[in-house]
GROMACS .gro file of C-alpha atoms in nm:
model
  409
    1UNK     CA    1   0.000   0.000   0.000
    2UNK     CA    2   0.123   0.347  -0.082
    3UNK     CA    3   0.083   0.619   0.177
    4UNK     CA    4  -0.069   0.962   0.144
    5UNK     CA    5   0.167   1.258   0.160
    6UNK     CA    6   0.087   1.624   0.182
    7UNK     CA    7   0.430   1.784   0.205
    8UNK     CA    8   0.757   1.621   0.171
    9UNK     CA    9   1.082   1.708   0.319
   10UNK     CA   10   1.410   1.563   0.373
   11UNK     CA   11   1.754   1.614   0.476
   12UNK     CA   12   1.823   1.654   0.845
   13UNK     CA   13   2.118   1.472   0.999
   14UNK     CA   14   2.203   1.455   1.368
   15UNK     CA   15   2.516   1.388   1.568
   16UNK     CA   16   2.344   1.100   1.742
   17UNK     CA   17   2.012   0.938   1.675
   18UNK     CA   18   1.900   0.990   2.033
   19UNK     CA   19   1.942   1.364   1.999
   20UNK     CA   20   1.674   1.381   1.737
   21UNK     CA   21   1.465   1.070   1.776
   22UNK     CA   22   1.243   0.939   2.048
   23UNK     CA   23   1.150   0.576   2.113
   24UNK     CA   24   1.128   0.351   1.811
   25UNK     CA   25   0.836   0.145   1.687
   26UNK     CA   26   0.882  -0.185   1.513
   27UNK     CA   27   0.815  -0.230   1.144
   28UNK     CA   28   0.765  -0.570   0.981
   29UNK     CA   29   0.941  -0.437   0.673
   30UNK     CA   30   1.276  -0.331   0.813
   31UNK     CA   31   1.455  -0.204   1.120
   32UNK     CA   32   1.264  -0.014   1.391
   33UNK     CA   33   1.108   0.313   1.279
   34UNK     CA   34   1.235   0.616   1.475
   35UNK     CA   35   0.986   0.859   1.621
   36UNK     CA   36   1.065   1.221   1.549
   37UNK     CA   37   1.151   1.475   1.813
   38UNK     CA   38   0.851   1.693   1.900
   39UNK     CA   39   1.000   1.990   1.714
   40UNK     CA   40   0.967   1.801   1.385
   41UNK     CA   41   0.664   1.586   1.457
   42UNK     CA   42   0.428   1.809   1.262
   43UNK     CA   43   0.628   1.731   0.950
   44UNK     CA   44   0.540   1.362   0.961
   45UNK     CA   45   0.177   1.397   1.063
   46UNK     CA   46  -0.106   1.294   0.835
   47UNK     CA   47   0.054   0.979   0.697
   48UNK     CA   48  -0.222   0.741   0.595
   49UNK     CA   49  -0.308   0.468   0.353
   50UNK     CA   50  -0.367   0.557  -0.010
   51UNK     CA   51  -0.537   0.374  -0.291
   52UNK     CA   52  -0.396   0.199  -0.592
   53UNK     CA   53  -0.183   0.380  -0.849
   54UNK     CA   54  -0.455   0.347  -1.110
   55UNK     CA   55  -0.720   0.529  -0.906
   56UNK     CA   56  -0.829   0.873  -1.015
   57UNK     CA   57  -0.629   1.159  -0.872
   58UNK     CA   58  -0.780   1.498  -0.792
   59UNK     CA   59  -0.653   1.786  -1.003
   60UNK     CA   60  -0.534   1.963  -0.689
   61UNK     CA   61  -0.420   1.768  -0.386
   62UNK     CA   62  -0.411   2.053  -0.140
   63UNK     CA   63  -0.547   2.401  -0.102
   64UNK     CA   64  -0.321   2.698  -0.055
   65UNK     CA   65  -0.357   2.948   0.227
   66UNK     CA   66  -0.563   3.248   0.127
   67UNK     CA   67  -0.358   3.539  -0.004
   68UNK     CA   68  -0.319   3.801   0.265
   69UNK     CA   69  -0.371   3.548   0.546
   70UNK     CA   70  -0.009   3.589   0.652
   71UNK     CA   71   0.255   3.346   0.771
   72UNK     CA   72   0.128   3.331   1.127
   73UNK     CA   73   0.252   3.468   1.461
   74UNK     CA   74   0.592   3.647   1.464
   75UNK     CA   75   0.889   3.411   1.482
   76UNK     CA   76   1.137   3.410   1.766
   77UNK     CA   77   1.436   3.376   1.532
   78UNK     CA   78   1.519   3.280   1.175
   79UNK     CA   79   1.556   2.908   1.254
   80UNK     CA   80   1.180   2.892   1.316
   81UNK     CA   81   1.128   2.973   0.947
   82UNK     CA   82   1.296   2.650   0.836
   83UNK     CA   83   1.064   2.393   0.680
   84UNK     CA   84   0.698   2.392   0.577
   85UNK     CA   85   0.797   2.450   0.215
   86UNK     CA   86   0.535   2.416  -0.059
   87UNK     CA   87   0.462   2.140  -0.306
   88UNK     CA   88   0.380   2.282  -0.651
   89UNK     CA   89   0.204   2.098  -0.933
   90UNK     CA   90   0.381   2.101  -1.270
   91UNK     CA   91   0.156   2.191  -1.564
   92UNK     CA   92   0.105   1.986  -1.877
   93UNK     CA   93   0.353   2.211  -2.054
   94UNK     CA   94   0.619   1.986  -1.901
   95UNK     CA   95   0.434   1.700  -1.734
   96UNK     CA   96   0.332   1.409  -1.960
   97UNK     CA   97  -0.043   1.375  -2.007
   98UNK     CA   98  -0.228   1.155  -1.757
   99UNK     CA   99   0.044   1.182  -1.491
  100UNK     CA  100   0.096   1.427  -1.204
  101UNK     CA  101   0.434   1.572  -1.106
  102UNK     CA  102   0.482   1.781  -0.794
  103UNK     CA  103   0.792   1.990  -0.727
  104UNK     CA  104   0.893   2.012  -0.362
  105UNK     CA  105   1.028   2.368  -0.363
  106UNK     CA  106   1.296   2.376  -0.096
  107UNK     CA  107   1.413   2.723  -0.197
  108UNK     CA  108   1.131   2.857   0.022
  109UNK     CA  109   1.354   2.790   0.323
  110UNK     CA  110   1.509   3.111   0.469
  111UNK     CA  111   1.850   3.061   0.303
  112UNK     CA  112   1.691   2.909  -0.006
  113UNK     CA  113   1.785   2.541   0.009
  114UNK     CA  114   1.694   2.205   0.158
  115UNK     CA  115   2.018   2.217   0.357
  116UNK     CA  116   1.866   2.470   0.598
  117UNK     CA  117   1.687   2.173   0.751
  118UNK     CA  118   2.007   1.974   0.788
  119UNK     CA  119   2.198   2.261   0.948
  120UNK     CA  120   1.917   2.332   1.195
  121UNK     CA  121   1.896   1.964   1.292
  122UNK     CA  122   2.270   1.918   1.336
  123UNK     CA  123   2.325   2.234   1.541
  124UNK     CA  124   2.025   2.178   1.768
  125UNK     CA  125   2.112   1.811   1.822
  126UNK     CA  126   2.476   1.896   1.899
  127UNK     CA  127   2.370   2.166   2.145
  128UNK     CA  128   2.139   1.921   2.318
  129UNK     CA  129   2.394   1.641   2.357
  130UNK     CA  130   2.677   1.877   2.450
  131UNK     CA  131   2.906   1.797   2.158
  132UNK     CA  132   2.881   2.163   2.047
  133UNK     CA  133   2.984   2.400   2.324
  134UNK     CA  134   2.927   2.777   2.355
  135UNK     CA  135   3.186   2.967   2.155
  136UNK     CA  136   3.318   2.658   1.976
  137UNK     CA  137   3.404   2.698   1.608
  138UNK     CA  138   3.181   2.507   1.368
  139UNK     CA  139   3.368   2.364   1.067
  140UNK     CA  140   3.204   2.236   0.749
  141UNK     CA  141   3.316   2.116   0.406
  142UNK     CA  142   3.059   2.209   0.145
  143UNK     CA  143   2.975   2.262  -0.219
  144UNK     CA  144   2.777   2.563  -0.100
  145UNK     CA  145   2.425   2.504   0.025
  146UNK     CA  146   2.512   2.323   0.348
  147UNK     CA  147   2.780   2.580   0.425
  148UNK     CA  148   2.538   2.866   0.368
  149UNK     CA  149   2.283   2.700   0.596
  150UNK     CA  150   2.545   2.630   0.864
  151UNK     CA  151   2.666   2.990   0.841
  152UNK     CA  152   2.307   3.107   0.893
  153UNK     CA  153   2.268   2.896   1.206
  154UNK     CA  154   2.608   3.000   1.341
  155UNK     CA  155   2.524   3.366   1.289
  156UNK     CA  156   2.194   3.324   1.471
  157UNK     CA  157   2.343   3.119   1.758
  158UNK     CA  158   2.670   3.307   1.790
  159UNK     CA  159   2.921   3.040   1.689
  160UNK     CA  160   3.235   3.117   1.486
  161UNK     CA  161   3.212   2.937   1.151
  162UNK     CA  162   3.480   2.812   0.911
  163UNK     CA  163   3.384   2.667   0.575
  164UNK     CA  164   3.605   2.474   0.334
  165UNK     CA  165   3.495   2.469  -0.029
  166UNK     CA  166   3.662   2.348  -0.347
  167UNK     CA  167   3.763   2.612  -0.599
  168UNK     CA  168   3.520   2.524  -0.885
  169UNK     CA  169   3.198   2.600  -0.694
  170UNK     CA  170   3.018   2.924  -0.775
  171UNK     CA  171   3.163   3.246  -0.635
  172UNK     CA  172   2.821   3.370  -0.519
  173UNK     CA  173   2.818   3.086  -0.266
  174UNK     CA  174   3.144   3.208  -0.113
  175UNK     CA  175   3.010   3.562  -0.091
  176UNK     CA  176   2.686   3.450   0.074
  177UNK     CA  177   2.874   3.260   0.344
  178UNK     CA  178   3.107   3.553   0.406
  179UNK     CA  179   2.805   3.784   0.421
  180UNK     CA  180   2.676   3.561   0.701
  181UNK     CA  181   3.004   3.600   0.889
  182UNK     CA  182   3.174   3.272   0.800
  183UNK     CA  183   3.539   3.236   0.706
  184UNK     CA  184   3.561   3.056   0.370
  185UNK     CA  185   3.875   2.854   0.298
  186UNK     CA  186   3.894   2.772  -0.075
  187UNK     CA  187   4.076   2.449  -0.156
  188UNK     CA  188   4.252   2.377  -0.490
  189UNK     CA  189   4.048   2.240  -0.778
  190UNK     CA  190   4.281   1.943  -0.814
  191UNK     CA  191   4.180   1.818  -0.469
  192UNK     CA  192   3.813   1.789  -0.569
  193UNK     CA  193   3.558   1.720  -0.296
  194UNK     CA  194   3.795   1.490  -0.112
  195UNK     CA  195   4.040   1.777  -0.066
  196UNK     CA  196   3.790   2.011   0.096
  197UNK     CA  197   3.677   1.731   0.330
  198UNK     CA  198   4.035   1.656   0.434
  199UNK     CA  199   4.103   2.026   0.489
  200UNK     CA  200   3.800   2.052   0.717
  201UNK     CA  201   3.920   1.748   0.914
  202UNK     CA  202   4.267   1.900   0.954
  203UNK     CA  203   4.123   2.230   1.077
  204UNK     CA  204   3.886   2.053   1.315
  205UNK     CA  205   4.169   1.851   1.467
  206UNK     CA  206   4.392   2.156   1.502
  207UNK     CA  207   4.134   2.386   1.657
  208UNK     CA  208   3.916   2.133   1.841
  209UNK     CA  209   3.628   2.268   1.637
  210UNK     CA  210   3.289   2.103   1.596
  211UNK     CA  211   3.293   1.914   1.266
  212UNK     CA  212   2.963   1.900   1.079
  213UNK     CA  213   3.108   1.626   0.857
  214UNK     CA  214   3.156   1.382   1.144
  215UNK     CA  215   2.799   1.441   1.261
  216UNK     CA  216   2.643   1.292   0.947
  217UNK     CA  217   2.613   0.933   1.057
  218UNK     CA  218   2.244   0.921   1.151
  219UNK     CA  219   1.959   1.063   0.950
  220UNK     CA  220   1.623   1.206   1.044
  221UNK     CA  221   1.396   1.324   0.764
  222UNK     CA  222   1.048   1.466   0.755
  223UNK     CA  223   0.739   1.402   0.560
  224UNK     CA  224   0.372   1.500   0.547
  225UNK     CA  225   0.080   1.366   0.350
  226UNK     CA  226  -0.036   1.516   0.022
  227UNK     CA  227  -0.373   1.345   0.038
  228UNK     CA  228  -0.313   1.093  -0.240
  229UNK     CA  229  -0.088   0.807  -0.339
  230UNK     CA  230   0.278   0.868  -0.401
  231UNK     CA  231   0.388   0.634  -0.677
  232UNK     CA  232   0.741   0.764  -0.740
  233UNK     CA  233   0.985   0.972  -0.541
  234UNK     CA  234   1.275   1.119  -0.743
  235UNK     CA  235   1.596   1.264  -0.602
  236UNK     CA  236   1.967   1.298  -0.667
  237UNK     CA  237   2.239   1.279  -0.406
  238UNK     CA  238   2.513   1.490  -0.258
  239UNK     CA  239   2.595   1.368   0.093
  240UNK     CA  240   2.315   1.112   0.056
  241UNK     CA  241   2.119   1.210   0.367
  242UNK     CA  242   1.807   1.316   0.176
  243UNK     CA  243   1.799   0.994  -0.026
  244UNK     CA  244   1.879   0.760   0.263
  245UNK     CA  245   1.654   0.911   0.529
  246UNK     CA  246   1.355   0.976   0.308
  247UNK     CA  247   1.400   0.649   0.123
  248UNK     CA  248   1.401   0.445   0.442
  249UNK     CA  249   1.092   0.622   0.571
  250UNK     CA  250   0.905   0.573   0.243
  251UNK     CA  251   0.991   0.205   0.220
  252UNK     CA  252   0.877   0.145   0.578
  253UNK     CA  253   0.547   0.326   0.530
  254UNK     CA  254   0.481   0.263   0.161
  255UNK     CA  255   0.674  -0.031   0.014
  256UNK     CA  256   0.495   0.003  -0.321
  257UNK     CA  257   0.631   0.354  -0.377
  258UNK     CA  258   0.924   0.343  -0.615
  259UNK     CA  259   1.235   0.546  -0.536
  260UNK     CA  260   1.427   0.685  -0.833
  261UNK     CA  261   1.786   0.789  -0.764
  262UNK     CA  262   1.962   1.006  -1.021
  263UNK     CA  263   2.329   1.081  -1.077
  264UNK     CA  264   2.526   1.254  -1.355
  265UNK     CA  265   2.602   1.030  -1.650
  266UNK     CA  266   2.953   1.177  -1.652
  267UNK     CA  267   3.009   1.072  -1.290
  268UNK     CA  268   2.812   0.751  -1.241
  269UNK     CA  269   2.976   0.645  -0.918
  270UNK     CA  270   2.693   0.417  -0.808
  271UNK     CA  271   2.632   0.288  -1.158
  272UNK     CA  272   2.996   0.184  -1.183
  273UNK     CA  273   2.953  -0.071  -0.906
  274UNK     CA  274   3.286   0.037  -0.753
  275UNK     CA  275   3.290   0.111  -0.381
  276UNK     CA  276   3.474   0.402  -0.224
  277UNK     CA  277   3.786   0.310  -0.028
  278UNK     CA  278   3.756   0.443   0.326
  279UNK     CA  279   3.965   0.542   0.622
  280UNK     CA  280   3.891   0.395   0.964
  281UNK     CA  281   3.654   0.684   1.044
  282UNK     CA  282   3.447   0.623   0.730
  283UNK     CA  283   3.582   0.921   0.537
  284UNK     CA  284   3.697   0.863   0.178
  285UNK     CA  285   4.053   0.744   0.135
  286UNK     CA  286   4.076   0.894  -0.212
  287UNK     CA  287   3.892   1.003  -0.523
  288UNK     CA  288   3.652   0.757  -0.686
  289UNK     CA  289   3.780   0.618  -1.019
  290UNK     CA  290   3.445   0.675  -1.194
  291UNK     CA  291   3.430   1.044  -1.106
  292UNK     CA  292   3.458   1.310  -1.374
  293UNK     CA  293   3.380   1.680  -1.359
  294UNK     CA  294   3.011   1.757  -1.409
  295UNK     CA  295   2.799   2.075  -1.395
  296UNK     CA  296   2.547   1.966  -1.129
  297UNK     CA  297   2.683   2.154  -0.828
  298UNK     CA  298   2.588   1.992  -0.499
  299UNK     CA  299   2.549   1.648  -0.655
  300UNK     CA  300   2.791   1.355  -0.666
  301UNK     CA  301   3.123   1.450  -0.510
  302UNK     CA  302   3.431   1.252  -0.609
  303UNK     CA  303   3.351   0.982  -0.354
  304UNK     CA  304   3.046   0.790  -0.232
  305UNK     CA  305   2.954   0.939   0.107
  306UNK     CA  306   2.910   0.686   0.386
  307UNK     CA  307   2.549   0.790   0.455
  308UNK     CA  308   2.469   0.733   0.087
  309UNK     CA  309   2.643   0.397   0.078
  310UNK     CA  310   2.448   0.280   0.382
  311UNK     CA  311   2.123   0.359   0.200
  312UNK     CA  312   2.201   0.188  -0.130
  313UNK     CA  313   1.943  -0.075  -0.208
  314UNK     CA  314   1.653   0.150  -0.115
  315UNK     CA  315   1.632   0.276  -0.473
  316UNK     CA  316   1.422   0.088  -0.726
  317UNK     CA  317   1.590   0.246  -1.025
  318UNK     CA  318   1.897   0.448  -1.115
  319UNK     CA  319   1.873   0.726  -1.373
  320UNK     CA  320   2.178   0.882  -1.537
  321UNK     CA  321   2.140   1.249  -1.626
  322UNK     CA  322   2.286   1.331  -1.968
  323UNK     CA  323   2.510   1.634  -2.015
  324UNK     CA  324   2.309   1.953  -2.044
  325UNK     CA  325   1.977   1.806  -1.926
  326UNK     CA  326   1.989   1.972  -1.584
  327UNK     CA  327   2.053   2.318  -1.730
  328UNK     CA  328   1.790   2.277  -2.003
  329UNK     CA  329   1.521   2.153  -1.766
  330UNK     CA  330   1.595   2.422  -1.508
  331UNK     CA  331   1.554   2.685  -1.779
  332UNK     CA  332   1.231   2.515  -1.895
  333UNK     CA  333   1.093   2.526  -1.540
  334UNK     CA  334   1.168   2.898  -1.522
  335UNK     CA  335   1.015   2.984  -1.859
  336UNK     CA  336   0.712   2.755  -1.844
  337UNK     CA  337   0.629   2.727  -1.474
  338UNK     CA  338   0.787   3.036  -1.315
  339UNK     CA  339   0.989   2.802  -1.092
  340UNK     CA  340   1.347   2.922  -1.046
  341UNK     CA  341   1.563   2.633  -0.933
  342UNK     CA  342   1.925   2.537  -0.976
  343UNK     CA  343   2.093   2.282  -1.200
  344UNK     CA  344   2.037   2.002  -0.948
  345UNK     CA  345   1.666   2.087  -0.938
  346UNK     CA  346   1.656   2.079  -1.317
  347UNK     CA  347   1.832   1.743  -1.322
  348UNK     CA  348   1.587   1.599  -1.068
  349UNK     CA  349   1.291   1.728  -1.268
  350UNK     CA  350   1.437   1.580  -1.589
  351UNK     CA  351   1.450   1.242  -1.414
  352UNK     CA  352   1.093   1.291  -1.289
  353UNK     CA  353   0.965   1.375  -1.640
  354UNK     CA  354   1.141   1.073  -1.788
  355UNK     CA  355   0.995   0.859  -1.510
  356UNK     CA  356   0.647   0.997  -1.582
  357UNK     CA  357   0.676   0.911  -1.952
  358UNK     CA  358   0.691   0.540  -1.877
  359UNK     CA  359   0.483   0.538  -1.557
  360UNK     CA  360   0.126   0.400  -1.559
  361UNK     CA  361  -0.149   0.651  -1.626
  362UNK     CA  362  -0.263   0.823  -1.307
  363UNK     CA  363   0.079   0.802  -1.142
  364UNK     CA  364   0.191   1.069  -0.897
  365UNK     CA  365   0.560   1.166  -0.895
  366UNK     CA  366   0.736   1.395  -0.648
  367UNK     CA  367   1.064   1.565  -0.742
  368UNK     CA  368   1.266   1.749  -0.483
  369UNK     CA  369   1.410   2.085  -0.597
  370UNK     CA  370   1.697   2.151  -0.356
  371UNK     CA  371   1.765   2.522  -0.407
  372UNK     CA  372   1.717   2.846  -0.597
  373UNK     CA  373   1.849   2.934  -0.940
  374UNK     CA  374   1.990   3.258  -0.800
  375UNK     CA  375   2.275   3.051  -0.654
  376UNK     CA  376   2.399   2.976  -1.008
  377UNK     CA  377   2.444   3.317  -1.169
  378UNK     CA  378   2.810   3.251  -1.253
  379UNK     CA  379   2.754   2.892  -1.370
  380UNK     CA  380   2.649   2.732  -1.702
  381UNK     CA  381   2.284   2.776  -1.597
  382UNK     CA  382   2.309   3.148  -1.682
  383UNK     CA  383   2.575   3.129  -1.954
  384UNK     CA  384   2.316   3.193  -2.225
  385UNK     CA  385   2.146   3.474  -2.032
  386UNK     CA  386   2.279   3.817  -2.131
  387UNK     CA  387   2.307   4.112  -1.894
  388UNK     CA  388   2.286   4.361  -2.181
  389UNK     CA  389   1.985   4.410  -2.409
  390UNK     CA  390   1.972   4.184  -2.712
  391UNK     CA  391   1.848   4.291  -3.055
  392UNK     CA  392   1.487   4.206  -2.981
  393UNK     CA  393   1.495   4.412  -2.662
  394UNK     CA  394   1.665   4.701  -2.838
  395UNK     CA  395   1.392   4.696  -3.101
  396UNK     CA  396   1.129   4.726  -2.826
  397UNK     CA  397   1.326   5.009  -2.662
  398UNK     CA  398   1.347   5.199  -2.994
  399UNK     CA  399   0.976   5.159  -3.062
  400UNK     CA  400   0.904   5.472  -2.851
  401UNK     CA  401   1.101   5.796  -2.875
  402UNK     CA  402   1.245   5.852  -2.527
  403UNK     CA  403   1.483   5.694  -2.275
  404UNK     CA  404   1.666   5.468  -2.515
  405UNK     CA  405   1.990   5.322  -2.387
  406UNK     CA  406   2.193   5.252  -2.699
  407UNK     CA  407   2.480   5.004  -2.670
  408UNK     CA  408   2.824   5.161  -2.648
  409UNK     CA  409   3.045   5.140  -2.955
   0.00000   0.00000   0.00000
């Protein structure tokens, strides 16, 4: 039986399971199911039993709040704004006929990505169990979104923050973290993702800082019902927490729901069948032989993260994203749906659309869009977008007599 879902979110890791989870309940399908901490319990409420995948689906699964109703009472701090992001139906301009695709728009989080949830969970869990002490420096290796989220939480809670990030990732990400007060240490391109992780470990050992990396061994993810069956859940992977945590929860509650895991065709680490060599602490011992540079920032580092590896087998199907598909689909979402997401969001939606094409009629597919397109201004996503007026725009400008900005010679 598939379960009903009304809002879907993912991606919170904790230093220890006990920091985030209450008592467990047994499941006949797998290991015991953790019960969420009260602060996140609303996110998993409303899970129920759905009907078969061939049953008729309503055109709209949920009703939006009335415009002008407001968010609610004033918030105590910015961390209270994390979560409760919307699910948005994709029109038939992109969605194959007879199927329903929903985009889980995580850029509605305060710092515009799904990683806000992870950072909030890690910091609060570490404060609770005492592993993060007042004034201690928080250290994170990131492709951008997690570091931005961690910098947000450190700014709000008053912790010094040091971020390590490999050279190729977009410059706007560095600036955002520095705007939030973090120190950003850029590691050489040749070191890839492994290099920035090793640098963060070195700094953590030297300064006795709190390492976000070492806290990612247990996952806690959230979910709400959308009032109808979920037939397919589509995601990519970076650290693997979103895939592993959400995938385990879905399989325990809804074993008929199929999980589609996507990765770049140019860096098919999982598809290669080759495991990552590891150090004693679980960190990668080196770069994965199947890795090659790819444009989907935040996806698929040059190693298989331990959290991801522990979740492999939950997926029902692997999808390889061809070169250019993430950029093209992200641009199509912007121009056809008004949804501005990054390259990873475009890649996930491409996989969702391809899944929908071969799915039975009436199927419901959820695709998670991790972040905003504004985080990619200096990347291939915007390479074809000019800052200056093109000929068509100049023609419009010249169609009336005044205030015409002619291009310089």
